[in-house]
Coordinates of C-alpha atoms and ligand atoms in Angstrom, one line a residue:
Chain A
X3 CA 62.5 60.2 97.8
X4 CA 60.8 62.5 95.6
X5 CA 60.0 65.7 98.2
X6 CA 56.0 67.0 97.8
X7 CA 55.1 70.4 95.8
X8 CA 54.3 72.1 99.5
X9 CA 56.1 71.4 102.8
X10 CA 54.8 73.2 106.1
X11 CA 56.7 71.9 109.1
X12 CA 56.2 73.2 112.4
X13 CA 53.7 75.9 112.0
X14 CA 53.0 78.4 115.1
X15 CA 51.4 81.2 115.5
X16 CA 51.9 83.4 118.4
X17 CA 50.4 86.8 119.6
X18 CA 52.0 88.8 121.9
X19 CA 49.9 88.7 125.4
X20 CA 47.7 92.2 125.6
X21 CA 48.9 93.2 129.0
X22 CA 50.2 91.1 131.1
X23 CA 47.9 87.7 130.4
X24 CA 49.6 84.7 128.4
X25 CA 50.5 85.1 124.9
X26 CA 47.9 84.0 122.6
X27 CA 48.8 80.4 120.4
X28 CA 47.1 81.0 117.4
X29 CA 47.8 77.3 116.4
X30 CA 51.1 75.5 117.0
X31 CA 53.3 72.6 115.5
X32 CA 51.0 72.2 111.9
X33 CA 52.6 69.7 109.2
X34 CA 51.5 68.5 106.4
X35 CA 52.4 68.7 102.3
X36 CA 50.3 68.7 99.6
X37 CA 51.6 66.9 96.0
X38 CA 52.0 68.6 93.3
X39 CA 48.5 69.0 91.0
X40 CA 46.7 67.9 94.3
X41 CA 43.5 69.6 94.7
X42 CA 43.1 70.3 99.2
X43 CA 40.7 71.5 101.2
X44 CA 41.3 72.4 105.2
X45 CA 38.2 72.7 107.2
X46 CA 38.0 74.3 110.7
X47 CA 35.6 76.0 113.2
X48 CA 36.1 79.8 112.8
X49 CA 39.1 81.3 114.2
X50 CA 41.4 78.5 114.0
X51 CA 43.7 79.9 112.0
X52 CA 42.6 78.2 109.1
X53 CA 43.2 82.3 107.3
X54 CA 46.5 82.8 108.7
X55 CA 48.2 79.5 107.8
X56 CA 46.2 81.0 104.4
X57 CA 48.2 84.4 104.5
X58 CA 52.0 82.7 105.8
X59 CA 51.5 80.6 102.8
X60 CA 50.6 83.4 100.0
X61 CA 53.9 85.2 102.2
X62 CA 51.9 88.0 103.3
X63 CA 52.1 87.3 106.7
X64 CA 54.6 85.4 108.6
X65 CA 54.4 82.1 110.6
X66 CA 56.4 82.6 114.4
X67 CA 57.6 79.3 114.1
X68 CA 58.2 76.9 111.4
X69 CA 58.3 76.9 107.8
X70 CA 56.4 76.2 104.8
X71 CA 58.8 75.1 101.0
X72 CA 57.8 74.8 97.8
X73 CA 59.3 73.5 94.8
X74 CA 62.1 73.1 97.2
X75 CA 62.2 76.7 97.6
X76 CA 61.5 78.5 101.5
X77 CA 58.8 81.3 101.0
X78 CA 59.7 84.1 102.5
X79 CA 57.4 86.9 100.9
X80 CA 54.2 86.9 98.2
X81 CA 55.4 86.3 94.4
X82 CA 53.1 85.5 91.5
X83 CA 53.5 82.1 91.9
X84 CA 51.3 82.1 94.2
X85 CA 47.7 83.3 93.3
X86 CA 45.2 84.7 96.1
X87 CA 41.8 84.3 95.9
X88 CA 40.7 86.8 99.1
X89 CA 37.9 86.0 101.2
X90 CA 36.6 88.8 100.1
X91 CA 37.1 89.9 96.8
X92 CA 39.9 92.3 96.7
X93 CA 39.2 93.8 94.1
X94 CA 40.3 97.0 92.5
X95 CA 37.0 99.4 93.0
X96 CA 38.2 101.8 90.4
X97 CA 39.7 99.5 87.8
X98 CA 37.1 98.0 85.7
X99 CA 36.6 93.7 85.5
X100 CA 38.8 93.7 82.5
X101 CA 41.6 96.3 84.2
X102 CA 41.7 94.7 87.1
X103 CA 42.7 90.7 84.8
X104 CA 44.8 93.0 83.2
X105 CA 46.6 94.4 86.2
X106 CA 47.5 90.8 86.9
X107 CA 48.6 89.9 83.7
X108 CA 50.6 92.1 82.9
X109 CA 52.6 92.1 86.1
X110 CA 53.0 88.1 85.3
X111 CA 53.9 88.8 82.2
X112 CA 55.4 92.3 81.8
X113 CA 56.8 91.3 77.9
X114 CA 54.0 90.9 76.6
X115 CA 52.3 93.6 74.8
X116 CA 49.3 95.5 74.8
X117 CA 46.9 92.8 73.1
X118 CA 48.7 90.0 74.3
X119 CA 47.6 90.8 77.8
X120 CA 43.7 91.1 76.8
X121 CA 43.5 88.4 74.2
X122 CA 44.6 86.5 77.4
X123 CA 42.4 88.6 80.2
X124 CA 39.3 87.5 77.7
X125 CA 40.0 84.0 77.8
X126 CA 40.1 84.1 81.4
X127 CA 37.3 86.4 81.8
X128 CA 34.9 83.9 79.1
X129 CA 36.2 81.1 81.5
X130 CA 34.6 82.0 84.3
X131 CA 31.2 83.7 82.2
X132 CA 32.2 87.4 82.3
X133 CA 31.8 89.1 78.8
X134 CA 29.8 90.6 76.7
X135 CA 29.7 93.9 78.1
X136 CA 30.2 92.9 82.1
X137 CA 33.8 93.2 82.4
X138 CA 33.9 97.1 81.8
X139 CA 31.9 97.4 85.0
X140 CA 33.7 98.7 87.5
X141 CA 33.1 95.8 90.9
X142 CA 30.8 98.0 92.5
X143 CA 28.7 97.8 89.6
X144 CA 28.7 93.7 89.9
X145 CA 26.8 91.2 92.1
X146 CA 28.8 89.2 94.4
X147 CA 28.8 86.4 92.2
X148 CA 30.2 88.6 89.6
X149 CA 33.1 89.8 91.4
X150 CA 33.7 86.4 92.9
X151 CA 34.4 84.9 89.5
X152 CA 36.5 88.5 88.0
X153 CA 38.4 87.1 92.0
X154 CA 39.2 84.1 90.4
X155 CA 39.8 85.2 86.6
X156 CA 42.3 87.3 88.3
X157 CA 44.3 84.5 90.1
X158 CA 44.5 82.3 87.3
X159 CA 45.2 84.2 84.2
X160 CA 48.8 85.0 85.8
X161 CA 48.9 81.1 86.2
X162 CA 50.0 80.3 89.4
X163 CA 51.8 77.1 90.5
X164 CA 49.6 76.7 93.4
X165 CA 46.4 78.8 93.9
X166 CA 45.4 79.9 97.4
X167 CA 41.3 80.0 97.6
X168 CA 40.2 81.7 101.5
X169 CA 36.3 80.6 101.7
X170 CA 35.6 82.2 97.7
X171 CA 32.1 81.2 98.2
X172 CA 31.2 82.3 101.0
X173 CA 29.1 84.9 100.1
X174 CA 27.0 83.0 96.5
X175 CA 24.1 81.7 96.6
X176 CA 23.6 77.9 96.4
X177 CA 22.9 78.1 92.0
X178 CA 26.2 80.5 91.8
X179 CA 28.4 78.7 94.1
X180 CA 27.6 75.7 91.6
X181 CA 28.0 77.4 88.3
X182 CA 31.7 78.6 89.5
X183 CA 32.5 75.1 91.4
X184 CA 31.8 73.8 87.9
X185 CA 34.2 76.3 86.6
X186 CA 37.4 76.3 89.4
X187 CA 37.4 72.6 88.1
X188 CA 37.1 72.9 84.9
X189 CA 39.3 75.5 84.8
X190 CA 42.1 73.2 87.5
X191 CA 41.1 69.3 85.7
X192 CA 43.2 71.2 82.6
X193 CA 46.2 72.2 84.5
X194 CA 49.0 71.1 87.0
X195 CA 48.1 73.8 89.2
X196 CA 47.4 72.5 92.9
X197 CA 44.8 74.5 94.9
X198 CA 44.6 75.2 98.6
X199 CA 40.9 76.7 99.5
X200 CA 39.2 77.0 102.9
X201 CA 35.9 76.2 103.3
X202 CA 33.2 75.7 105.6
X203 CA 31.1 73.6 103.1
X204 CA 31.2 70.1 104.1
X205 CA 30.4 69.0 100.8
X206 CA 31.3 71.8 98.6
X207 CA 34.7 69.8 100.2
X208 CA 33.6 66.4 99.6
X209 CA 32.8 67.6 95.9
X210 CA 36.1 69.3 94.9
X211 CA 39.1 68.0 96.7
X212 CA 41.2 65.7 96.6
X213 CA 42.0 64.9 100.4
X214 CA 40.3 67.7 102.9
X215 CA 42.3 68.1 106.5
X216 CA 40.7 69.2 109.5
X217 CA 42.1 71.3 112.4
X218 CA 41.2 71.5 116.3
X219 CA 39.2 74.4 117.9
X220 CA 42.3 77.3 118.4
X221 CA 43.5 78.3 120.9
X222 CA 47.0 75.7 120.2
X223 CA 44.7 74.8 116.9
X224 CA 46.3 71.8 114.8
X225 CA 45.7 70.0 112.0
X226 CA 44.7 67.0 113.6
X227 CA 43.4 64.8 110.4
X228 CA 43.8 63.9 106.6
X229 CA 41.1 62.7 104.7
X230 CA 41.5 61.6 101.5
X231 CA 38.4 61.3 99.3
X232 CA 38.8 58.4 96.5
X233 CA 35.3 59.0 94.8
X234 CA 36.5 58.9 91.1
X235 CA 36.3 62.1 88.9
X236 CA 34.5 63.4 86.7
X237 CA 31.8 63.8 90.5
X238 CA 28.6 65.9 89.7
X239 CA 26.8 67.3 92.5
X240 CA 23.4 65.3 91.8
X241 CA 25.7 62.5 91.6
X242 CA 28.1 61.6 93.9
X243 CA 25.9 61.3 97.0
X244 CA 24.8 58.0 95.4
X245 CA 28.9 57.2 95.2
X246 CA 29.1 54.3 98.2
X247 CA 31.5 56.3 100.4
X248 CA 29.8 59.8 100.0
X249 CA 27.7 59.8 103.5
X250 CA 30.9 57.8 105.5
X251 CA 32.9 60.7 104.6
X252 CA 30.5 63.7 104.7
X253 CA 29.3 61.9 108.4
X254 CA 32.5 62.1 109.5
X255 CA 33.5 65.0 108.6
X256 CA 30.7 66.7 110.1
X257 CA 31.5 63.9 113.5
X258 CA 34.7 66.3 113.5
X259 CA 33.2 69.6 113.1
X260 CA 30.7 68.5 116.1
X261 CA 33.3 66.6 118.2
X262 CA 36.0 65.7 118.2
X263 CA 37.7 69.3 116.9
X264 CA 36.3 70.2 120.6
X265 CA 37.8 66.5 122.0
X266 CA 40.7 67.0 120.5
X267 CA 41.3 70.8 121.1
X268 CA 43.8 71.9 123.3
X269 CA 47.5 72.0 124.5
X270 CA 49.9 68.6 123.1
X271 CA 53.0 68.0 124.6
X272 CA 55.7 68.5 121.9
X273 CA 58.4 65.9 121.8
X274 CA 61.1 67.6 120.2
X275 CA 62.5 66.8 116.8
X276 CA 59.6 64.5 115.9
X277 CA 57.1 65.9 113.6
X278 CA 53.8 65.4 114.2
X279 CA 51.1 64.1 110.5
X280 CA 47.6 64.1 110.5
X281 CA 46.6 61.3 110.6
X282 CA 45.7 59.9 107.2
X283 CA 41.8 58.3 107.2
X284 CA 39.8 57.0 104.1
X285 CA 36.5 57.5 105.2
X286 CA 35.1 55.7 102.6
X287 CA 36.7 52.5 103.2
X288 CA 37.2 51.9 106.7
X289 CA 34.4 54.1 107.8
X290 CA 36.3 56.8 109.3
X291 CA 36.8 57.6 113.0
X292 CA 33.3 57.9 114.9
X293 CA 34.3 59.4 118.4
X294 CA 31.6 57.2 120.6
X295 CA 33.9 54.9 119.7
X296 CA 37.2 56.5 119.2
X297 CA 36.7 59.2 121.2
X298 CA 40.5 61.0 121.4
X299 CA 42.1 59.5 118.4
X300 CA 46.4 59.8 119.7
X301 CA 48.2 61.1 116.4
X302 CA 50.9 59.0 114.8
X303 CA 54.5 60.0 115.6
X304 CA 56.5 60.2 112.3
X305 CA 60.1 61.1 112.7
X306 CA 61.4 63.8 110.2
X307 CA 62.1 62.8 106.5
X308 CA 65.9 63.3 106.0
Chain B
X235 CA 10.7 113.8 89.9
X236 CA 14.5 115.5 91.1
X237 CA 14.2 117.7 87.1
X238 CA 11.1 119.0 88.5
X239 CA 12.8 119.2 91.8
X240 CA 15.7 121.1 90.6
X241 CA 13.5 123.6 87.9
X242 CA 11.0 124.6 90.9
X243 CA 14.7 125.1 93.1
X244 CA 15.9 127.4 90.4
X245 CA 12.7 129.0 89.9
X246 CA 12.8 129.5 94.3
X247 CA 16.5 131.4 93.7
X248 CA 15.1 133.6 90.7
X249 CA 12.8 134.1 92.7
X250 CA 15.1 135.0 96.2
X251 CA 17.4 137.3 93.8
X252 CA 14.7 139.1 92.7
X253 CA 12.9 139.6 95.9
X254 CA 16.6 141.0 97.7
X255 CA 17.6 142.5 94.5
X256 CA 14.2 144.5 94.9
X257 CA 14.6 145.2 98.7
X258 CA 18.3 146.6 98.5
X259 CA 17.4 148.5 95.2
X260 CA 14.0 150.0 96.7
X261 CA 15.6 150.9 100.3
X262 CA 18.4 152.4 99.1
X263 CA 17.6 156.2 98.5
X264 CA 17.6 157.7 94.4
X265 CA 20.5 159.5 93.7
X266 CA 19.1 162.8 92.9
X267 CA 20.8 164.3 89.9
X268 CA 23.3 167.5 90.1
X269 CA 20.5 169.0 88.0
X270 CA 17.9 168.7 90.9
X271 CA 20.7 169.2 94.0
X272 CA 20.7 172.1 96.2
X273 CA 23.5 174.7 96.8
X274 CA 24.6 173.1 100.0
X275 CA 24.2 169.7 98.0
X276 CA 26.3 171.1 95.4
X277 CA 29.2 172.7 97.8
X278 CA 29.2 169.1 99.4
X279 CA 30.3 167.3 96.0
X280 CA 27.0 164.8 96.7
X281 CA 29.7 162.7 99.6
X282 CA 26.7 161.9 101.5
X283 CA 25.0 160.4 99.2
X284 CA 28.5 159.0 98.0
X285 CA 29.0 157.2 101.1
X286 CA 26.3 155.4 101.1
X287 CA 25.3 152.2 100.2
X288 CA 24.6 151.8 96.4
X289 CA 22.2 150.4 94.3
X290 CA 21.9 147.4 92.4
X291 CA 20.9 148.5 89.0
X292 CA 23.9 150.6 89.4
X293 CA 26.4 147.8 90.3
X294 CA 24.8 146.1 87.3
X295 CA 25.6 149.0 85.4
X296 CA 29.4 149.3 86.7
X297 CA 30.2 145.6 86.2
X298 CA 28.4 145.8 82.5
X299 CA 31.0 148.6 82.1
X300 CA 33.7 146.1 83.4
X301 CA 32.9 143.8 82.0
X302 CA 32.9 144.5 78.5
X303 CA 36.2 145.5 78.4
X304 CA 37.8 143.8 81.0
X305 CA 41.8 144.2 80.6
X306 CA 42.7 147.4 79.7
X307 CA 45.9 149.3 80.9
X308 CA 45.2 153.1 82.0
X309 CA 48.4 153.0 84.1
X310 CA 48.6 151.1 87.9
X311 CA 46.0 152.4 89.6
X312 CA 43.3 151.5 86.9
X313 CA 43.7 148.1 85.2
X314 CA 40.7 146.5 83.6
X315 CA 38.9 143.4 86.4
X316 CA 40.0 141.4 84.0
X317 CA 43.8 142.2 84.5
X318 CA 43.5 141.6 88.5
X319 CA 41.4 138.8 88.4
X320 CA 44.5 137.2 86.0
X321 CA 47.0 138.6 88.8
X322 CA 45.2 137.2 91.9
X323 CA 44.9 133.8 89.6
X324 CA 48.3 133.4 89.0
X325 CA 49.8 134.3 92.4
X326 CA 47.0 131.6 94.1
X327 CA 47.6 129.0 90.8
X328 CA 52.1 129.2 91.3
X329 CA 51.4 129.3 95.4
X330 CA 49.7 126.3 94.9
X331 CA 51.3 124.2 92.4
X332 CA 54.1 125.1 94.7
X333 CA 52.8 123.5 97.7
X334 CA 51.3 120.3 96.0
X335 CA 54.7 119.8 94.5
X336 CA 55.6 119.1 98.6
X337 CA 52.6 118.4 100.5
X338 CA 51.4 115.4 98.1
X339 CA 55.0 113.2 98.0
X340 CA 55.4 114.8 101.6
X341 CA 52.1 112.6 102.6
X342 CA 52.8 109.8 100.8
X343 CA 55.6 109.8 102.9
X344 CA 53.6 110.3 105.8
X345 CA 51.1 107.7 105.1
X346 CA 53.6 104.9 104.5
X347 CA 55.7 104.8 107.0
X348 CA 54.8 105.5 110.4
X349 CA 58.2 106.5 112.0
X350 CA 58.4 109.7 109.6
X351 CA 54.7 111.0 110.5
X352 CA 55.6 110.2 114.3
X353 CA 58.3 112.2 113.2
X354 CA 56.5 115.1 111.2
X355 CA 53.7 115.1 113.2
X356 CA 54.8 117.6 116.3
X357 CA 56.2 119.9 113.6
X358 CA 52.8 120.2 111.3
X359 CA 50.9 120.3 114.3
X360 CA 52.3 123.8 115.5
X361 CA 52.9 124.8 111.8
X362 CA 49.6 123.9 110.8
X363 CA 47.5 126.6 113.4
X364 CA 49.4 129.5 112.1
X365 CA 47.3 132.1 109.6
X366 CA 49.4 132.4 106.7
X367 CA 49.4 136.2 107.1
X368 CA 51.0 136.2 110.2
X369 CA 54.5 135.2 107.8
X370 CA 53.7 138.4 105.6
X371 CA 56.6 140.3 107.8
X372 CA 58.6 137.2 107.7
X373 CA 58.5 136.9 103.7
X374 CA 58.3 139.9 103.2
X375 CA 61.9 140.5 104.9
X376 CA 63.2 137.8 104.1
X377 CA 62.2 137.3 100.3
X378 CA 62.2 141.1 99.8
X379 CA 59.7 141.2 96.8
X380 CA 56.3 141.9 97.5
X381 CA 54.7 139.2 94.7
X382 CA 57.1 136.4 95.8
X383 CA 55.8 136.9 99.4
X384 CA 52.3 137.3 98.0
X385 CA 53.2 133.6 96.5
X386 CA 54.8 132.1 99.6
X387 CA 51.7 132.6 101.9
X388 CA 49.7 131.1 99.4
X389 CA 52.2 128.5 100.2
X390 CA 52.2 128.2 102.6
X391 CA 48.4 128.1 103.4
X392 CA 47.6 125.4 101.0
X393 CA 50.0 123.1 102.3
X394 CA 48.7 122.2 105.0
X395 CA 45.0 120.5 103.8
X396 CA 47.1 118.4 100.5
X397 CA 49.8 117.8 103.4
X398 CA 47.0 115.9 106.0
X399 CA 44.7 114.4 103.4
X400 CA 47.2 112.9 101.2
X401 CA 49.0 111.1 104.7
X402 CA 45.9 110.4 106.1
X403 CA 44.4 109.1 102.6
X404 CA 47.4 106.9 102.0
X405 CA 47.7 105.3 105.1
X406 CA 43.9 104.9 104.9
X407 CA 44.5 102.5 102.1
X408 CA 43.0 99.8 102.5
X409 CA 45.3 96.2 103.3
X410 CA 43.8 94.0 101.4
X411 CA 44.4 96.3 98.0
X412 CA 47.9 96.8 99.5
X413 CA 47.7 92.5 100.0
X414 CA 47.2 92.6 96.0
X415 CA 50.1 95.0 95.2
X416 CA 51.9 92.3 97.0
X417 CA 50.7 89.2 95.9
X418 CA 51.6 90.6 92.3
X419 CA 55.1 91.5 93.1
X420 CA 54.9 95.0 92.2
X421 CA 57.5 97.4 93.3
X422 CA 57.7 100.0 95.5
X423 CA 57.1 102.7 92.7
X424 CA 54.1 100.8 90.4
X425 CA 52.5 100.3 94.0
X426 CA 52.9 103.9 95.0
X427 CA 51.6 104.8 91.5
X428 CA 49.1 102.0 89.9
X429 CA 47.5 100.9 93.8
X430 CA 47.6 103.3 96.6
X431 CA 47.2 106.8 94.7
X432 CA 44.3 105.8 93.0
X433 CA 43.2 104.6 96.6
X434 CA 44.0 107.4 98.4
X435 CA 43.5 110.5 95.3
X436 CA 39.5 111.2 97.4
X437 CA 40.7 111.8 99.9
X438 CA 43.4 113.8 98.5
X439 CA 41.5 115.4 96.3
X440 CA 39.4 116.4 99.0
X441 CA 42.3 118.4 100.4
X442 CA 43.7 119.8 97.3
X443 CA 39.6 121.4 96.7
X444 CA 40.1 122.9 100.6
X445 CA 43.2 124.2 99.6
X446 CA 42.4 125.9 96.7
X447 CA 39.5 127.4 98.3
X448 CA 41.4 128.7 101.5
X449 CA 44.4 129.9 99.0
X450 CA 41.3 132.2 97.1
X451 CA 40.1 133.6 100.7
X452 CA 44.0 134.3 102.0
X453 CA 44.9 136.2 98.8
X454 CA 42.7 138.7 99.2
X455 CA 43.6 140.1 102.4
X456 CA 47.6 139.4 101.1
X457 CA 46.8 141.6 98.1
X458 CA 46.0 144.5 100.4
X459 CA 48.9 144.1 102.4
X460 CA 50.9 143.9 99.6
X461 CA 49.0 146.6 97.2
X462 CA 49.8 146.5 93.3
X463 CA 48.0 144.5 91.5
X464 CA 45.5 142.0 92.0
X465 CA 42.0 141.3 92.8
X466 CA 42.5 142.4 97.0
X467 CA 44.6 145.6 95.9
X468 CA 41.7 146.6 93.8
X469 CA 39.1 146.4 96.6
X470 CA 41.5 147.7 98.7
X471 CA 42.3 150.2 96.1
X472 CA 38.5 151.1 95.8
X473 CA 37.1 151.9 99.0
X474 CA 40.2 154.3 99.4
X475 CA 38.9 156.1 96.3
X476 CA 35.6 155.6 98.1
X477 CA 34.5 153.9 95.4
X478 CA 31.1 151.5 96.9
X479 CA 29.8 150.2 93.7
X480 CA 33.8 149.0 92.3
X481 CA 33.9 147.5 95.8
X482 CA 30.6 145.6 95.2
X483 CA 31.6 144.5 92.0
X484 CA 34.3 142.9 92.7
X485 CA 33.3 141.4 96.0
X486 CA 30.9 139.3 93.2
X487 CA 33.8 138.6 91.3
X488 CA 35.6 137.5 94.1
X489 CA 32.3 135.2 94.8
X490 CA 32.5 133.8 91.3
X491 CA 36.1 132.9 90.5
X492 CA 36.2 130.7 94.4
X493 CA 32.4 128.8 93.3
X494 CA 34.3 128.5 89.7
X495 CA 37.4 127.6 91.1
X496 CA 35.7 124.9 93.8
X497 CA 33.6 123.6 90.5
X498 CA 36.9 122.7 88.9
X499 CA 38.0 120.5 91.9
X500 CA 34.7 119.2 92.0
X501 CA 35.1 117.8 88.6
X502 CA 37.8 116.3 89.5
X503 CA 37.0 114.6 92.0
X504 CA 34.3 113.0 90.3
X505 CA 36.9 112.4 88.1
X506 CA 38.4 110.2 90.4
X507 CA 35.8 109.1 93.5
X508 CA 35.2 105.6 93.2
X509 CA 32.6 103.2 94.5
X510 CA 33.1 100.4 97.4
Ligands
LIG190 N1 46.5 90.9 114.9 C1 46.1 89.8 115.7 N2 46.6 89.6 117.4 C2 45.8 89.1 117.8 N3 44.8 87.9 117.5 C3 45.1 87.7 115.9 C4 44.9 88.3 115.6 N4 44.9 88.5 114.2 C5 44.2 87.6 113.8 N5 44.6 86.8 115.1 C6 43.2 85.4 116.1 O1 44.3 84.6 115.0 C7 42.8 83.6 115.2 C8 42.6 83.0 114.1 O2 41.5 84.3 113.0 P1 42.1 83.4 111.5 O3 41.0 85.2 110.6 O4 43.2 83.0 110.7 O5 41.0 83.0 111.0 P2 39.8 82.0 110.3 O6 40.1 80.5 111.2 O7 40.4 82.0 109.2 O8 38.6 82.0 111.3 P3 37.7 82.2 110.1 O9 36.0 80.5 109.8 O10 36.2 83.1 110.7 O11 37.9 83.0 109.0 C9 41.8 84.0 115.5 O12 41.0 83.8 117.4 C10 42.3 85.8 116.0 O13 41.7 86.6 117.4
LIG191 MG1 39.4 82.9 107.9

């Protein structure tokens, strides 16, 4: 059997106790796989450890236990194969928008000539709709949405195998958000890239993702469910709500956030050698899990694949 | 609106200057021409007149005379103001450059490594509060050359603000920006030069600006001690000659040069400043 592109195996993050108290177990035994070319969103309440997982995937943080494998290689540090769009844009404020992008491109393709770097950077800036003078401005002279687009252009321009997006549209107004979501999907579908994105917005996740991972509340958070979104693409914001499965999926997600994320929270008994996969659900087909009927769904136990 | 504010401020400054000079001029007794002096005054060589603070008009005349030929050289005790300033600037810039070459790399190291910070901190804490002039006897004894000792004193006084500000600026670089460097797989040197240096540059420049101001303050005192040349020596020498007009004139020149140095660094600072 072919191994998945990205494997997250038994990941946990423990912060030592402040003084005397118990250590803080942010999340424990997090397992999930992502296939090549997949667009996966992760949803969970604030503080459950989404950003921490993303930082581990990026190689910027280390997990207390467990391992991340990408393309059969263990992730041991940051790499240009994994592009990150940080929650707060993280543009270098002393460089113009264009220079922020060429910064990434020059690092990715050190052998390229100045002109190649420039052309490539312009291509991606145009893709996110930033040209005609705005690219020469410093981040402080750009609007939040424009900064976000520069950040996306920088990440896409290095053409990473895996894109990690941490609440990339969090601070944007609905209109800008929609435009950039469309741009993101357009760029992603024209490539063979894999996307892992954190979001708080259920509708955004349904619009964009192939699969949505749901995290229970921390501490001892887990990835409890993997919700398949098989609404055909291209998806349109205006028409997707008329899709038969849309509200089933939406209700399932909202119910998880409102109830089950809390009900399922807390420490789990871990059987050594057992990998607890997130429960795979397809609400559009089977109606999903609603908490009135099944207050606590036992996770599936799957033996570790050898 | 701002233009008119600037204009009014300039007008007010000018008015204050004129008023100040006017009061000063009026409160200084006119120095009588020799023909008007009594026999007794002539006998005293007009000494009691000389000892008075000269009026601004005398200083302006002096300034005009000095500045129209700033680079004359008539022996060790009679050099133009331009030459003296040049000596002082040379010392300040040599000591300062040397200090920058050492303080900025070490500050970088301290800022990047908590270990280096902890290890070097006690030394910095003890050495920093020492008045630069306290080093002078030791410097003279070890270096044996007054010129080099003056440069050393400048070096020692400019090193601390640059060192501390560089360390502070480097340590305070936002983690997000360092993460950007990491995710782009930049090496240590690329990270230092393309991310940390520009990020810390405003803080480093603040330290450099403080240092140059302190260096200019200290050079006057240092030159009074070592003698020979320089604006500090010039002030002291004119005081010994009881030429108060020259003393006041050189005080003003010291102020103007200090202001110019500060303006240059302010410009550089503006150049590296960024808005978050
Ligand atoms: N250095 C640290 N020391 C102790 N606890 C930490 C530290 N950093 C993060 N945490 C804890 O780890 C948990 C997860 O943080 P994380 O930023 O991953 O949350 P998140 O899911 O991204 O939340 P949000 O949706 O608000 O961004 C939080 O409860 C936080 O208190
Ligand atoms: Mg977060």
